[in-house]
mmCIF file of C-alpha atoms in Angstrom:
data_model
loop_
_atom_site.group_PDB
_atom_site.id
_atom_site.type_symbol
_atom_site.label_atom_id
_atom_site.label_comp_id
_atom_site.label_asym_id
_atom_site.label_seq_id
_atom_site.Cartn_x
_atom_site.Cartn_y
_atom_site.Cartn_z
ATOM 1 C CA THR A 1 35.857 -34.729 8.267
ATOM 2 C CA VAL A 2 33.670 -33.705 5.375
ATOM 3 C CA GLY A 3 34.647 -35.572 2.209
ATOM 4 C CA ASP A 4 38.308 -34.738 1.710
ATOM 5 C CA SER A 5 38.196 -31.769 4.084
ATOM 6 C CA TYR A 6 38.615 -31.346 7.816
ATOM 7 C CA CYS A 7 36.384 -29.051 9.845
ATOM 8 C CA GLY A 8 37.353 -27.497 13.162
ATOM 9 C CA ALA A 9 35.499 -25.204 15.535
ATOM 10 C CA VAL A 10 36.573 -22.715 18.185
ATOM 11 C CA PHE A 11 34.142 -22.432 21.065
ATOM 12 C CA SER A 12 33.813 -19.359 23.241
ATOM 13 C CA THR A 13 35.732 -19.202 26.470
ATOM 14 C CA PRO A 14 35.325 -16.783 29.375
ATOM 15 C CA THR A 15 39.002 -15.752 29.192
ATOM 16 C CA LEU A 16 39.189 -14.705 25.521
ATOM 17 C CA THR A 17 37.336 -11.988 23.642
ATOM 18 C CA GLY A 18 35.744 -12.644 20.258
ATOM 19 C CA THR A 19 38.607 -10.775 18.626
ATOM 20 C CA GLU A 20 41.214 -12.907 20.418
ATOM 21 C CA ARG A 21 39.432 -16.108 19.372
ATOM 22 C CA CYS A 22 39.288 -14.930 15.738
ATOM 23 C CA VAL A 23 42.955 -13.933 15.731
ATOM 24 C CA ASN A 24 43.905 -17.325 17.241
ATOM 25 C CA ALA A 25 41.800 -19.162 14.653
ATOM 26 C CA MET A 26 43.375 -17.173 11.802
ATOM 27 C CA GLN A 27 46.883 -17.805 13.151
ATOM 28 C CA PHE A 28 46.143 -21.520 13.328
ATOM 29 C CA ALA A 29 44.584 -21.537 9.837
ATOM 30 C CA CYS A 30 47.603 -19.763 8.350
ATOM 31 C CA SER A 31 50.015 -22.096 10.151
ATOM 32 C CA THR A 32 48.309 -25.183 8.663
ATOM 33 C CA LEU A 33 49.346 -24.068 5.186
ATOM 34 C CA GLY A 34 52.946 -24.831 6.149
ATOM 35 C CA PHE A 35 52.078 -28.515 6.781
ATOM 36 C CA ALA A 36 51.225 -29.216 3.153
ATOM 37 C CA GLY A 37 53.617 -31.721 1.641
ATOM 38 C CA PRO A 38 54.701 -31.986 -1.989
ATOM 39 C CA GLY A 39 51.692 -32.027 -4.285
ATOM 40 C CA LEU A 40 49.303 -31.117 -1.452
ATOM 41 C CA GLN A 41 47.811 -27.646 -1.383
ATOM 42 C CA LEU A 42 45.449 -26.879 1.464
ATOM 43 C CA ARG A 43 42.418 -24.599 1.299
ATOM 44 C CA VAL A 44 41.039 -23.113 4.514
ATOM 45 C CA GLY A 45 37.741 -21.333 5.230
ATOM 46 C CA VAL A 46 37.239 -19.334 8.446
ATOM 47 C CA HIS A 47 33.961 -17.815 9.670
ATOM 48 C CA ILE A 48 32.575 -16.619 12.985
ATOM 49 C CA GLY A 49 28.979 -17.656 13.600
ATOM 50 C CA ASP A 50 26.562 -19.828 15.503
ATOM 51 C CA ILE A 51 27.177 -23.571 15.711
ATOM 52 C CA VAL A 52 25.797 -26.460 17.721
ATOM 53 C CA GLY A 53 27.929 -29.283 19.101
ATOM 54 C CA VAL A 54 26.437 -32.689 19.916
ATOM 55 C CA PHE A 55 27.481 -36.260 20.621
ATOM 56 C CA VAL A 56 26.158 -38.674 18.001
ATOM 57 C CA GLY A 57 25.900 -42.438 18.452
ATOM 58 C CA CYS A 58 26.873 -44.759 21.272
ATOM 59 C CA ALA A 59 29.624 -47.126 20.204
ATOM 60 C CA PRO A 60 31.817 -45.130 20.132
ATOM 61 C CA PRO A 61 30.150 -41.722 20.450
ATOM 62 C CA LYS A 62 31.318 -39.112 17.983
ATOM 63 C CA PHE A 63 31.290 -35.359 18.592
ATOM 64 C CA ASP A 64 29.925 -33.348 15.679
ATOM 65 C CA VAL A 65 29.287 -29.665 15.000
ATOM 66 C CA PHE A 66 26.822 -28.158 12.587
ATOM 67 C CA GLY A 67 24.949 -24.955 11.868
ATOM 68 C CA GLU A 68 25.192 -21.753 9.864
ATOM 69 C CA GLY A 69 28.736 -21.056 11.049
ATOM 70 C CA ILE A 70 29.964 -24.427 9.769
ATOM 71 C CA ASP A 71 28.063 -24.085 6.491
ATOM 72 C CA VAL A 72 29.623 -20.682 5.752
ATOM 73 C CA ALA A 73 33.140 -21.868 6.689
ATOM 74 C CA ARG A 74 32.706 -24.905 4.431
ATOM 75 C CA SER A 75 31.590 -22.718 1.524
ATOM 76 C CA LEU A 76 34.588 -20.438 2.074
ATOM 77 C CA GLU A 77 36.938 -23.440 2.046
ATOM 78 C CA GLU A 78 35.372 -24.775 -1.148
ATOM 79 C CA THR A 79 35.836 -21.433 -2.945
ATOM 80 C CA SER A 80 39.309 -20.724 -1.561
ATOM 81 C CA GLN A 81 42.347 -20.812 -3.813
ATOM 82 C CA ALA A 82 44.727 -23.693 -3.122
ATOM 83 C CA GLY A 83 47.307 -22.704 -0.531
ATOM 84 C CA SER A 84 45.114 -19.907 0.849
ATOM 85 C CA VAL A 85 42.909 -18.992 3.784
ATOM 86 C CA HIS A 86 39.516 -17.573 2.753
ATOM 87 C CA PHE A 87 37.731 -15.771 5.576
ATOM 88 C CA SER A 88 34.349 -14.113 5.878
ATOM 89 C CA LYS A 89 33.568 -10.430 6.266
ATOM 90 C CA ALA A 90 32.455 -11.219 9.828
ATOM 91 C CA VAL A 91 35.991 -12.441 10.611
ATOM 92 C CA ALA A 92 37.544 -9.422 8.871
ATOM 93 C CA ASN A 93 35.353 -7.088 10.923
ATOM 94 C CA GLU A 94 36.213 -8.915 14.145
ATOM 95 C CA ILE A 95 40.005 -8.931 13.676
ATOM 96 C CA GLY A 96 40.032 -5.315 12.441
ATOM 97 C CA SER A 97 43.460 -3.825 13.089
ATOM 98 C CA TYR A 98 45.087 -7.283 13.101
ATOM 99 C CA MET A 99 44.154 -7.734 9.410
ATOM 100 C CA GLY A 100 47.632 -6.761 8.198
ATOM 101 C CA ASP A 101 49.107 -9.710 10.103
ATOM 102 C CA PHE A 102 47.349 -12.098 7.731
ATOM 103 C CA ARG A 103 48.016 -10.552 4.330
ATOM 104 C CA HIS A 104 50.766 -12.053 2.182
#
């Protein structure tokens, strides 16, 4: 968590292409908007970029991610309209022909 926001990351897998990972992340981001209760409007930022994941501490250890990819996604979330998913040009370029699936 970062303040009042939650940050998630999608790591590469050998079975999915970059496009498939981006489409999955966008589908998940859009689906989270439906979880908002009365008076709660979510803002989501999605970016594709480099991140680093590390364990921090010992008791109990906590997994954390950071890097340019997280920083850009956080900035997108902060500038997103309430109830919307704000994604970077890198994501738009990656999902290409799937873009229409995410427009309201």
